[in-house]
Short mmCIF file of C-alpha atoms in Angstrom, two decimals:
data_model
loop_
_atom_site.label_atom_id
_atom_site.label_comp_id
_atom_site.label_asym_id
_atom_site.label_seq_id
_atom_site.Cartn_x
_atom_site.Cartn_y
_atom_site.Cartn_z
CA MET A 1 -15.81 139.88 -135.40
CA ILE A 2 -18.57 139.44 -137.76
CA LEU A 3 -18.97 135.90 -139.52
CA ARG A 4 -22.04 136.26 -141.40
CA LEU A 5 -23.25 133.63 -144.07
CA ILE A 6 -27.06 133.44 -145.37
CA SER A 7 -28.49 130.92 -143.27
CA CYS A 8 -29.38 127.47 -144.29
CA ALA A 9 -33.06 128.15 -143.79
CA ALA A 10 -32.89 131.10 -145.90
CA LEU A 11 -31.04 129.18 -148.84
CA GLY A 12 -33.78 126.64 -148.92
CA LEU A 13 -36.42 129.24 -149.27
CA ALA A 14 -34.34 131.87 -151.41
CA LEU A 15 -32.49 129.64 -153.66
CA SER A 16 -34.79 127.62 -154.44
CA THR A 17 -32.40 124.87 -155.81
CA THR A 18 -29.29 123.36 -155.19
CA ALA A 19 -27.26 126.05 -153.33
CA HIS A 20 -24.07 124.34 -152.90
CA ALA A 21 -20.89 126.15 -153.08
CA HIS A 22 -18.25 125.40 -156.14
CA HIS A 23 -16.45 122.80 -153.85
CA ALA A 24 -16.43 121.54 -150.27
CA PHE A 25 -14.33 124.19 -148.24
CA SER A 26 -14.23 121.69 -145.18
CA ALA A 27 -12.09 119.40 -147.26
CA GLU A 28 -9.74 122.13 -148.38
CA PHE A 29 -9.40 124.05 -145.13
CA ASP A 30 -9.03 122.82 -141.34
CA VAL A 31 -11.75 124.11 -139.09
CA GLU A 32 -9.22 122.74 -136.58
CA SER A 33 -6.53 125.48 -137.71
CA PRO A 34 -8.28 129.18 -137.66
CA VAL A 35 -5.50 131.61 -138.57
CA GLU A 36 -5.35 135.44 -137.91
CA PHE A 37 -3.09 137.69 -139.46
CA THR A 38 -2.42 141.11 -141.19
CA GLY A 39 -0.25 141.36 -144.19
CA LYS A 40 -0.04 143.50 -147.01
CA VAL A 41 -1.62 142.79 -150.57
CA THR A 42 1.13 141.39 -153.41
CA LYS A 43 -1.44 140.39 -155.76
CA VAL A 44 -5.49 140.64 -156.31
CA GLU A 45 -7.14 137.61 -158.68
CA LEU A 46 -10.68 138.42 -159.03
CA ILE A 47 -11.41 134.91 -161.02
CA ASN A 48 -13.95 132.05 -160.93
CA PRO A 49 -14.91 130.07 -159.34
CA HIS A 50 -13.51 131.93 -156.20
CA SER A 51 -11.25 135.10 -155.84
CA TRP A 52 -7.84 134.77 -154.45
CA ILE A 53 -5.99 137.46 -152.60
CA HIS A 54 -2.23 137.06 -152.17
CA LEU A 55 -0.60 138.82 -148.73
CA ALA A 56 2.93 139.30 -147.38
CA VAL A 57 2.70 138.24 -143.73
CA THR A 58 5.87 139.32 -141.62
CA LYS A 59 6.12 137.16 -138.70
CA GLU A 60 7.43 137.72 -135.39
CA ASP A 61 10.96 136.74 -136.28
CA GLY A 62 10.92 139.30 -139.41
CA THR A 63 10.87 136.93 -142.06
CA THR A 64 7.95 136.97 -144.42
CA GLU A 65 5.55 134.12 -145.61
CA ASN A 66 3.44 134.72 -148.70
CA TRP A 67 -0.30 133.49 -148.12
CA MET A 68 -3.16 133.14 -150.52
CA ILE A 69 -6.62 133.53 -149.38
CA GLU A 70 -9.51 132.43 -150.83
CA GLY A 71 -12.86 134.09 -151.15
CA GLY A 72 -16.20 134.31 -153.47
CA SER A 73 -16.85 134.43 -157.25
CA PRO A 74 -16.25 137.73 -158.26
CA ASN A 75 -19.16 138.40 -161.07
CA SER A 76 -21.43 139.94 -158.60
CA LEU A 77 -18.43 142.61 -157.58
CA PHE A 78 -18.17 143.20 -160.99
CA ARG A 79 -21.75 144.14 -161.54
CA GLN A 80 -21.03 146.42 -158.45
CA GLY A 81 -18.02 148.09 -160.30
CA VAL A 82 -15.23 146.33 -158.32
CA THR A 83 -11.98 145.84 -159.83
CA LYS A 84 -8.82 144.29 -158.97
CA ASN A 85 -7.69 147.95 -158.29
CA SER A 86 -10.42 148.31 -155.76
CA ILE A 87 -7.72 146.59 -153.32
CA PRO A 88 -4.38 148.45 -154.43
CA ILE A 89 -1.26 146.71 -153.97
CA GLY A 90 0.41 147.26 -150.58
CA SER A 91 -3.14 147.24 -148.70
CA GLU A 92 -2.70 146.20 -145.32
CA LEU A 93 -5.58 143.59 -144.70
CA LYS A 94 -6.63 141.67 -141.53
CA VAL A 95 -7.52 138.53 -142.11
CA PHE A 96 -9.62 135.75 -140.03
CA GLY A 97 -10.12 132.30 -141.41
CA TYR A 98 -8.68 128.63 -141.57
CA GLN A 99 -5.69 127.28 -143.08
CA ALA A 100 -5.21 124.65 -145.69
CA ARG A 101 -5.21 120.94 -144.60
CA ASP A 102 -2.24 120.25 -146.19
CA GLY A 103 -0.14 122.62 -144.28
CA ALA A 104 0.25 125.19 -147.15
CA THR A 105 0.10 128.80 -146.44
CA ARG A 106 -3.35 129.34 -147.77
CA ALA A 107 -6.62 129.93 -146.13
CA VAL A 108 -10.11 130.65 -146.90
CA GLY A 109 -10.79 134.33 -145.67
CA ARG A 110 -13.75 134.20 -143.25
CA THR A 111 -13.57 137.82 -142.69
CA ILE A 112 -11.22 140.18 -144.36
CA HIS A 113 -11.28 143.91 -143.40
CA PHE A 114 -8.74 146.63 -144.27
CA ILE A 115 -6.30 147.77 -141.22
CA ASP A 116 -8.90 150.43 -140.41
CA GLY A 117 -11.56 148.16 -140.00
CA THR A 118 -13.21 148.69 -143.24
CA PRO A 119 -15.00 145.73 -144.53
CA LEU A 120 -12.77 144.23 -147.86
CA PHE A 121 -15.58 145.07 -150.22
CA PHE A 122 -19.55 145.01 -149.03
CA GLY A 123 -19.34 143.20 -146.05
CA GLY A 124 -22.59 143.10 -144.01
CA SER A 125 -24.64 145.35 -146.18
CA ALA A 126 -26.08 145.64 -149.45
CA PRO A 127 -23.92 147.97 -152.14
CA PRO A 128 -25.03 151.16 -152.44
CA ASN A 129 -26.13 150.77 -155.94
CA SER A 130 -27.55 147.38 -155.42
CA SER A 131 -30.53 146.26 -157.93
CA GLY A 132 -32.15 144.30 -155.12
CA ALA A 133 -35.01 146.66 -154.92
CA PRO A 134 -38.35 144.75 -154.53
CA GLU A 135 -39.91 146.97 -157.14
CA ARG A 136 -37.96 145.32 -159.79
CA MET B 1 -53.53 136.52 -153.58
CA ASN B 2 -53.81 140.15 -152.59
CA ALA B 3 -52.91 142.22 -155.74
CA SER B 4 -51.51 145.27 -153.45
CA PHE B 5 -48.41 143.17 -152.88
CA PRO B 6 -46.08 145.68 -154.39
CA TYR B 7 -43.96 143.50 -155.94
CA ARG B 8 -44.45 142.44 -159.52
CA THR B 9 -45.17 138.70 -159.09
CA LEU B 10 -45.61 135.36 -161.17
CA SER B 11 -49.31 135.51 -159.81
CA THR B 12 -49.82 139.05 -160.83
CA ILE B 13 -48.64 138.29 -164.15
CA ALA B 14 -51.16 135.07 -164.64
CA LEU B 15 -54.14 137.52 -164.16
CA LEU B 16 -52.99 139.84 -166.87
CA SER B 17 -52.23 137.40 -169.06
CA SER B 18 -55.49 137.77 -170.96
CA ALA B 19 -54.73 141.68 -171.21
CA LEU B 20 -50.85 140.89 -172.14
CA ALA B 21 -52.00 139.05 -175.10
CA ALA B 22 -54.31 141.43 -176.29
CA ALA B 23 -50.99 143.34 -176.57
CA ALA B 24 -49.16 141.02 -178.22
CA ASP B 25 -48.51 143.56 -181.26
CA GLU B 26 -46.76 145.33 -178.99
CA LEU B 27 -44.01 143.28 -178.01
CA PRO B 28 -40.57 143.73 -179.25
CA ARG B 29 -40.12 141.87 -182.48
CA THR B 30 -37.24 140.84 -184.43
CA SER B 31 -36.98 141.81 -188.16
CA TRP B 32 -38.41 138.35 -189.48
CA GLY B 33 -41.35 139.31 -187.09
CA THR B 34 -40.99 136.71 -184.03
CA PRO B 35 -40.81 138.03 -180.38
CA SER B 36 -37.43 139.21 -179.69
CA LEU B 37 -36.32 136.97 -176.67
CA GLN B 38 -32.72 138.50 -177.02
CA GLY B 39 -31.37 140.22 -173.88
CA TYR B 40 -29.63 139.98 -170.50
CA TYR B 41 -31.88 138.45 -167.94
CA THR B 42 -31.73 136.93 -164.38
CA ASN B 43 -33.93 134.06 -162.92
CA ALA B 44 -32.99 134.66 -159.18
CA THR B 45 -36.21 133.61 -157.11
CA ILE B 46 -36.81 133.40 -153.66
CA VAL B 47 -39.55 130.59 -154.90
CA PRO B 48 -38.22 127.04 -153.88
CA LEU B 49 -38.14 124.70 -156.79
CA GLU B 50 -40.70 122.26 -154.58
CA ARG B 51 -43.42 123.55 -152.31
CA PRO B 52 -43.35 123.14 -148.71
CA VAL B 53 -45.66 119.85 -147.90
CA ASP B 54 -47.97 121.68 -145.72
CA LEU B 55 -49.06 124.10 -148.31
CA GLY B 56 -50.81 121.00 -150.05
CA GLU B 57 -52.02 121.95 -153.91
CA ARG B 58 -51.98 125.77 -152.72
CA GLU B 59 -50.25 127.45 -155.64
CA PHE B 60 -49.94 130.78 -153.90
CA LEU B 61 -49.07 132.51 -150.57
CA THR B 62 -50.89 134.94 -148.69
CA GLU B 63 -49.45 138.65 -148.70
CA GLU B 64 -48.56 137.86 -145.38
CA GLU B 65 -46.74 134.59 -145.81
CA ALA B 66 -44.85 136.14 -148.86
CA GLN B 67 -43.65 138.77 -146.93
CA ALA B 68 -42.45 136.41 -144.20
CA ARG B 69 -40.53 134.48 -146.91
CA LEU B 70 -39.06 137.48 -148.22
CA GLU B 71 -37.60 138.66 -145.07
CA ARG B 72 -36.39 135.10 -144.45
CA ALA B 73 -34.50 135.16 -147.90
CA MET B 74 -33.02 138.39 -147.56
CA THR B 75 -31.66 137.65 -143.90
CA VAL B 76 -28.11 136.96 -143.44
CA THR B 77 -26.95 135.30 -140.29
CA GLU B 78 -24.13 134.57 -138.41
CA THR B 79 -21.88 131.15 -138.16
CA GLN B 80 -20.33 130.26 -135.42
CA PRO B 81 -16.40 130.12 -135.53
CA GLY B 82 -14.78 126.65 -135.06
CA THR B 83 -17.98 124.95 -136.96
CA GLU B 84 -17.71 123.18 -140.35
CA ALA B 85 -20.28 125.98 -141.45
CA ASP B 86 -18.04 128.39 -140.60
CA VAL B 87 -14.95 127.25 -142.87
CA HIS B 88 -16.39 129.96 -145.56
CA TYR B 89 -16.02 133.39 -146.77
CA GLN B 90 -18.71 135.82 -146.36
CA PHE B 91 -21.30 135.66 -149.13
CA ASP B 92 -22.22 139.14 -148.48
CA ASP B 93 -18.76 140.25 -148.59
CA TYR B 94 -18.64 139.46 -152.30
CA GLY B 95 -22.21 140.79 -153.26
CA MET B 96 -23.40 137.15 -153.42
CA ALA B 97 -26.46 137.77 -150.86
CA ARG B 98 -29.79 137.47 -152.09
CA ALA B 99 -30.44 141.04 -150.90
CA GLN B 100 -27.59 142.20 -152.92
CA ASN B 101 -28.71 141.28 -156.24
CA GLN B 102 -31.82 141.59 -158.45
CA THR B 103 -34.41 139.06 -157.63
CA VAL B 104 -37.73 138.03 -158.91
CA PHE B 105 -40.25 138.11 -156.00
CA SER B 106 -43.52 136.33 -156.21
CA HIS B 107 -46.34 134.75 -154.43
CA ARG B 108 -45.56 131.14 -155.98
CA SER B 109 -45.39 128.60 -153.54
CA SER B 110 -43.16 126.43 -155.86
CA ILE B 111 -41.78 126.60 -159.09
CA ILE B 112 -43.05 123.18 -159.97
CA THR B 113 -46.79 123.34 -161.33
CA SER B 114 -47.16 119.63 -161.99
CA PRO B 115 -47.89 117.47 -160.13
CA LYS B 116 -50.34 119.50 -158.46
CA ASN B 117 -48.71 119.21 -154.90
CA GLY B 118 -45.94 121.49 -156.34
CA ARG B 119 -43.13 118.70 -155.88
CA LEU B 120 -40.95 116.44 -157.58
CA PRO B 121 -42.79 112.90 -158.62
CA PRO B 122 -41.36 110.17 -156.78
CA ALA B 123 -38.07 108.68 -157.59
CA THR B 124 -38.21 105.40 -159.46
CA PRO B 125 -36.65 102.14 -157.54
CA GLU B 126 -33.84 102.32 -160.22
CA ALA B 127 -33.05 106.02 -159.66
CA LEU B 128 -32.75 105.18 -155.99
CA ALA B 129 -30.83 102.23 -156.23
CA ARG B 130 -28.65 104.03 -158.76
CA GLY B 131 -28.16 107.11 -156.40
CA GLN B 132 -27.16 104.83 -153.31
CA GLU B 133 -24.52 103.24 -155.61
CA ILE B 134 -22.90 106.49 -156.31
CA ARG B 135 -23.12 107.92 -153.20
CA ALA B 136 -21.21 104.47 -151.91
CA TRP B 137 -18.87 104.88 -154.35
CA ARG B 138 -18.24 108.45 -153.85
CA ALA B 139 -17.59 107.91 -150.25
CA GLU B 140 -15.05 105.40 -150.99
CA HIS B 141 -13.12 106.75 -153.98
CA GLY B 142 -14.55 110.64 -154.23
CA PHE B 143 -11.04 111.85 -153.51
CA ASP B 144 -9.04 109.46 -155.53
CA SER B 145 -8.13 112.00 -158.58
CA ALA B 146 -9.41 114.88 -160.42
CA LYS B 147 -11.59 112.78 -162.75
CA GLU B 148 -13.73 111.30 -159.36
CA ARG B 149 -14.48 115.04 -158.28
CA SER B 150 -17.90 116.29 -159.37
CA LEU B 151 -18.50 117.70 -162.57
CA SER B 152 -19.42 121.11 -161.08
CA GLU B 153 -15.88 121.16 -159.11
CA ARG B 154 -14.25 120.48 -162.13
CA CYS B 155 -15.76 123.40 -164.15
CA ILE B 156 -17.46 120.90 -166.52
CA ILE B 157 -21.47 121.60 -165.87
CA TRP B 158 -23.59 122.71 -163.28
CA ALA B 159 -27.16 121.11 -162.66
CA HIS B 160 -29.05 124.10 -162.69
CA GLU B 161 -27.74 124.85 -166.09
CA GLY B 162 -30.06 122.39 -167.46
CA PRO B 163 -32.14 121.90 -169.23
CA PRO B 164 -34.45 122.53 -167.57
CA LEU B 165 -32.33 126.03 -167.13
CA LEU B 166 -33.04 126.36 -163.09
CA PRO B 167 -32.22 129.06 -160.43
CA THR B 168 -29.05 128.60 -158.60
CA GLY B 169 -27.35 130.26 -155.29
CA TYR B 170 -25.73 132.69 -157.15
CA ASN B 171 -24.69 134.41 -160.61
CA ASN B 172 -28.07 133.81 -161.88
CA HIS B 173 -27.50 135.48 -165.04
CA VAL B 174 -28.57 134.47 -168.32
CA GLN B 175 -27.94 136.17 -171.97
CA ILE B 176 -30.50 135.04 -174.96
CA MET B 177 -28.93 135.85 -178.57
CA GLU B 178 -30.98 135.05 -181.52
CA SER B 179 -30.93 134.52 -185.25
CA LYS B 180 -33.77 133.85 -187.76
CA ASN B 181 -32.55 130.14 -187.38
CA HIS B 182 -30.83 129.66 -184.37
CA ILE B 183 -31.04 131.13 -180.71
CA VAL B 184 -28.40 130.83 -178.13
CA ILE B 185 -28.75 130.61 -174.33
CA MET B 186 -25.89 131.16 -172.41
CA SER B 187 -25.78 130.70 -168.32
CA GLU B 188 -23.24 132.93 -166.40
CA MET B 189 -22.46 129.97 -164.26
CA ILE B 190 -20.49 127.65 -165.73
CA HIS B 191 -20.89 129.87 -168.67
CA ASP B 192 -22.13 127.18 -171.08
CA ALA B 193 -24.04 128.20 -174.57
CA ARG B 194 -26.94 126.01 -176.03
CA VAL B 195 -26.86 126.86 -179.48
CA ILE B 196 -30.21 125.98 -180.65
CA PRO B 197 -31.38 125.38 -184.47
CA ILE B 198 -34.79 126.93 -185.09
CA ARG B 199 -36.40 124.45 -187.46
CA ASP B 200 -39.83 123.47 -189.04
CA SER B 201 -39.61 119.37 -187.61
CA ALA B 202 -37.26 117.73 -185.68
CA PRO B 203 -33.85 116.98 -186.66
CA THR B 204 -33.39 113.22 -187.98
CA ALA B 205 -29.87 113.18 -187.17
CA VAL B 206 -28.96 111.32 -184.24
CA LEU B 207 -25.73 113.36 -182.58
CA PRO B 208 -23.37 111.91 -179.92
CA PRO B 209 -24.51 112.66 -176.24
CA GLN B 210 -23.92 116.16 -175.18
CA TRP B 211 -23.97 117.38 -171.27
CA GLN B 212 -26.93 119.50 -172.14
CA GLY B 213 -28.35 117.37 -174.67
CA SER B 214 -29.06 118.11 -178.26
CA SER B 215 -31.97 120.79 -178.89
CA TRP B 216 -34.06 121.77 -181.32
CA GLY B 217 -36.83 124.49 -181.59
CA ARG B 218 -39.60 125.78 -182.83
CA TRP B 219 -42.10 128.77 -182.83
CA GLU B 220 -45.68 128.07 -181.81
CA GLY B 221 -47.45 131.46 -181.95
CA ASP B 222 -45.22 133.97 -180.34
CA THR B 223 -43.84 130.93 -177.90
CA LEU B 224 -40.81 129.25 -178.60
CA VAL B 225 -41.02 125.80 -178.07
CA ILE B 226 -37.50 123.90 -177.37
CA GLU B 227 -37.05 120.26 -177.41
CA THR B 228 -34.19 118.38 -176.03
CA THR B 229 -32.76 114.80 -175.61
CA GLY B 230 -29.66 113.02 -176.47
CA PHE B 231 -28.15 113.38 -173.05
CA SER B 232 -24.94 112.57 -171.47
CA GLY B 233 -26.13 110.11 -168.81
CA ARG B 234 -23.58 111.66 -166.71
CA VAL B 235 -25.42 114.49 -165.33
CA THR B 236 -27.55 114.31 -162.17
CA PRO B 237 -30.27 117.29 -162.50
CA THR B 238 -31.68 119.15 -159.82
CA GLY B 239 -33.41 117.32 -157.44
CA ALA B 240 -32.80 113.80 -159.16
CA ALA B 241 -31.14 110.72 -157.27
CA ALA B 242 -29.01 109.63 -160.14
CA PRO B 243 -28.01 110.88 -163.80
CA MET B 244 -30.67 111.79 -166.63
CA ALA B 245 -30.82 109.25 -168.97
CA VAL B 246 -29.61 109.66 -172.39
CA ASP B 247 -33.08 109.40 -174.04
CA ALA B 248 -35.03 111.64 -171.31
CA LYS B 249 -36.64 114.52 -172.93
CA VAL B 250 -36.92 118.19 -171.76
CA VAL B 251 -39.46 120.43 -173.44
CA GLU B 252 -38.98 124.54 -172.62
CA ARG B 253 -41.31 127.07 -173.64
CA ILE B 254 -40.54 130.56 -173.53
CA SER B 255 -42.39 133.35 -174.34
CA ARG B 256 -41.95 137.41 -173.88
CA ILE B 257 -44.64 138.95 -171.31
CA ASP B 258 -43.22 142.44 -171.84
CA ALA B 259 -40.16 144.39 -172.68
CA GLU B 260 -38.64 143.54 -169.59
CA THR B 261 -39.97 139.79 -168.64
CA LEU B 262 -39.67 136.56 -170.39
CA LYS B 263 -41.95 133.47 -168.97
CA TYR B 264 -39.77 130.21 -168.57
CA GLU B 265 -42.03 126.79 -168.77
CA PHE B 266 -40.47 123.14 -168.64
CA THR B 267 -41.64 119.92 -168.63
CA VAL B 268 -39.01 117.09 -167.84
CA ASN B 269 -39.68 113.30 -168.99
CA ASP B 270 -37.24 110.84 -167.61
CA PRO B 271 -38.98 107.66 -166.52
CA THR B 272 -35.99 106.37 -165.56
CA LEU B 273 -35.39 108.71 -162.76
CA TRP B 274 -39.09 109.78 -161.54
CA GLU B 275 -42.50 108.14 -161.58
CA ALA B 276 -43.90 110.84 -163.96
CA PRO B 277 -43.03 113.81 -165.59
CA TRP B 278 -42.99 117.11 -164.03
CA SER B 279 -43.25 120.93 -164.88
CA GLY B 280 -42.68 124.11 -163.74
CA ASP B 281 -42.23 127.82 -164.50
CA TYR B 282 -40.86 131.05 -163.65
CA VAL B 283 -40.20 134.63 -164.59
CA MET B 284 -36.76 136.08 -165.90
CA GLN B 285 -36.54 139.55 -165.33
CA ALA B 286 -34.34 142.05 -167.76
CA VAL B 287 -30.77 142.94 -166.12
CA GLU B 288 -28.33 145.05 -167.45
CA GLY B 289 -25.79 143.43 -169.29
CA PRO B 290 -23.25 141.97 -169.52
CA VAL B 291 -22.75 138.65 -167.98
CA PHE B 292 -19.38 138.55 -167.10
CA GLU B 293 -17.18 135.44 -168.23
CA TYR B 294 -17.04 132.97 -165.59
CA ALA B 295 -13.69 131.16 -167.05
CA CYS B 296 -14.04 128.50 -164.64
CA HIS B 297 -11.34 126.18 -165.39
CA GLU B 298 -8.70 129.03 -165.65
CA GLY B 299 -8.59 129.85 -162.04
CA ASN B 300 -9.81 126.51 -160.57
CA TYR B 301 -7.41 126.17 -157.98
CA GLY B 302 -9.81 124.49 -155.41
CA LEU B 303 -9.87 121.27 -157.61
CA PRO B 304 -6.15 120.65 -156.60
CA ASN B 305 -6.38 122.12 -153.62
CA ASN B 306 -9.06 119.64 -152.42
CA LEU B 307 -7.18 116.79 -153.30
CA SER B 308 -4.00 118.40 -151.72
CA GLY B 309 -6.20 118.45 -148.58
CA ALA B 310 -7.42 114.66 -149.03
CA ARG B 311 -3.85 113.57 -149.29
CA ALA B 312 -3.14 115.67 -145.77
CA ILE B 313 -6.30 113.50 -144.39
CA GLU B 314 -4.97 110.27 -145.45
CA ALA B 315 -1.59 111.12 -144.26
CA LYS B 316 -2.82 111.38 -140.90
CA GLY B 317 -4.75 108.32 -141.05
CA GLY B 318 -7.89 109.81 -141.86
CA LYS B 319 -10.68 109.40 -144.55
CA PRO B 320 -11.40 112.49 -146.82
#
């Protein structure tokens, strides 16, 4: 399981200013409630301040639960050519995350992969057309 | 500084300033003759606002130090499952990691250039007391209602939008639009646009307090000088213990270095917050547009979700 975040040390150096997230995730989601499941995409909201992906998750008893998975700001994705169509409706995703404290079927998407193991967007490496080349 | 460092740097730019000045006639200009500042830029940088204490008054890193800082800034490390830090999405999954975005590299040891130690001046006793009061209140009431959440969580304003405009963690794009009589500075996050009139003298009208103050600009040679006062008294600027005072003053200076680069300088003077004024500068680099609309309010599910989480914690006898 790949779990990545810019390290605090790197943030302090790299971001040069306050680098807080838009809101406190640990207030919204419960570290004591990790969740892991697969589901089919029913809706993609690439919106600010955070993206949301809606999934239909089939439970063991055959019933379906609708989950909302929270992710990052999509603006950098847009710059790399990603659109909401990059995740086709009906795609099967595997999610590891933490469930909402209020018990709703919402979770922060700590790691999200397509069912074949492909990372959701760029996962773990710079996108091919990254403009982060140091010569700039 | 070793000039062979392969990145365009602030220090290199400083060394070249006289040569650049000689080429002023070649700068892109508007039809009315002033340097054209219009365009899309990023102010993402690996230079910290404050200089590490152990560097003293040293303004520039050695090449080895700069390389090491660059590598640290580009490193993505793992968080441990089951920890509070792990309750988050992956930055690099969303193209938000430093290495995935155009970033200005530099040997500079800090954005702050004055005081000479490159650090914020000491906070005033008044600011420290006010800050302590605010923190205590937030600890007790911070989750009472939406109105008690931070201005950024409410999609009203983020401190880095300024003035002074400072880099932040991600979405560091800036769009500048200009006409003969106005200039607009729009930051990508949270998408605020400062509409700044260009005038011969300071306006006499006293406007109601504004989140980003009331600004006016004038040209001093090829440098646009912007003065801002009339703040809301509710926005805590980057590095401050408490909100900026209504009558604080920020002076910004924007000049074009070349076709792709702007220099942004600023001085902050708020005697209620800091014992002395402080100044800094950095470079903005041209990027490909557009700057995508941030549209924060429309999708801000996090605000009600946070409050809902707080109520759940309280229902279990806890304190959010």
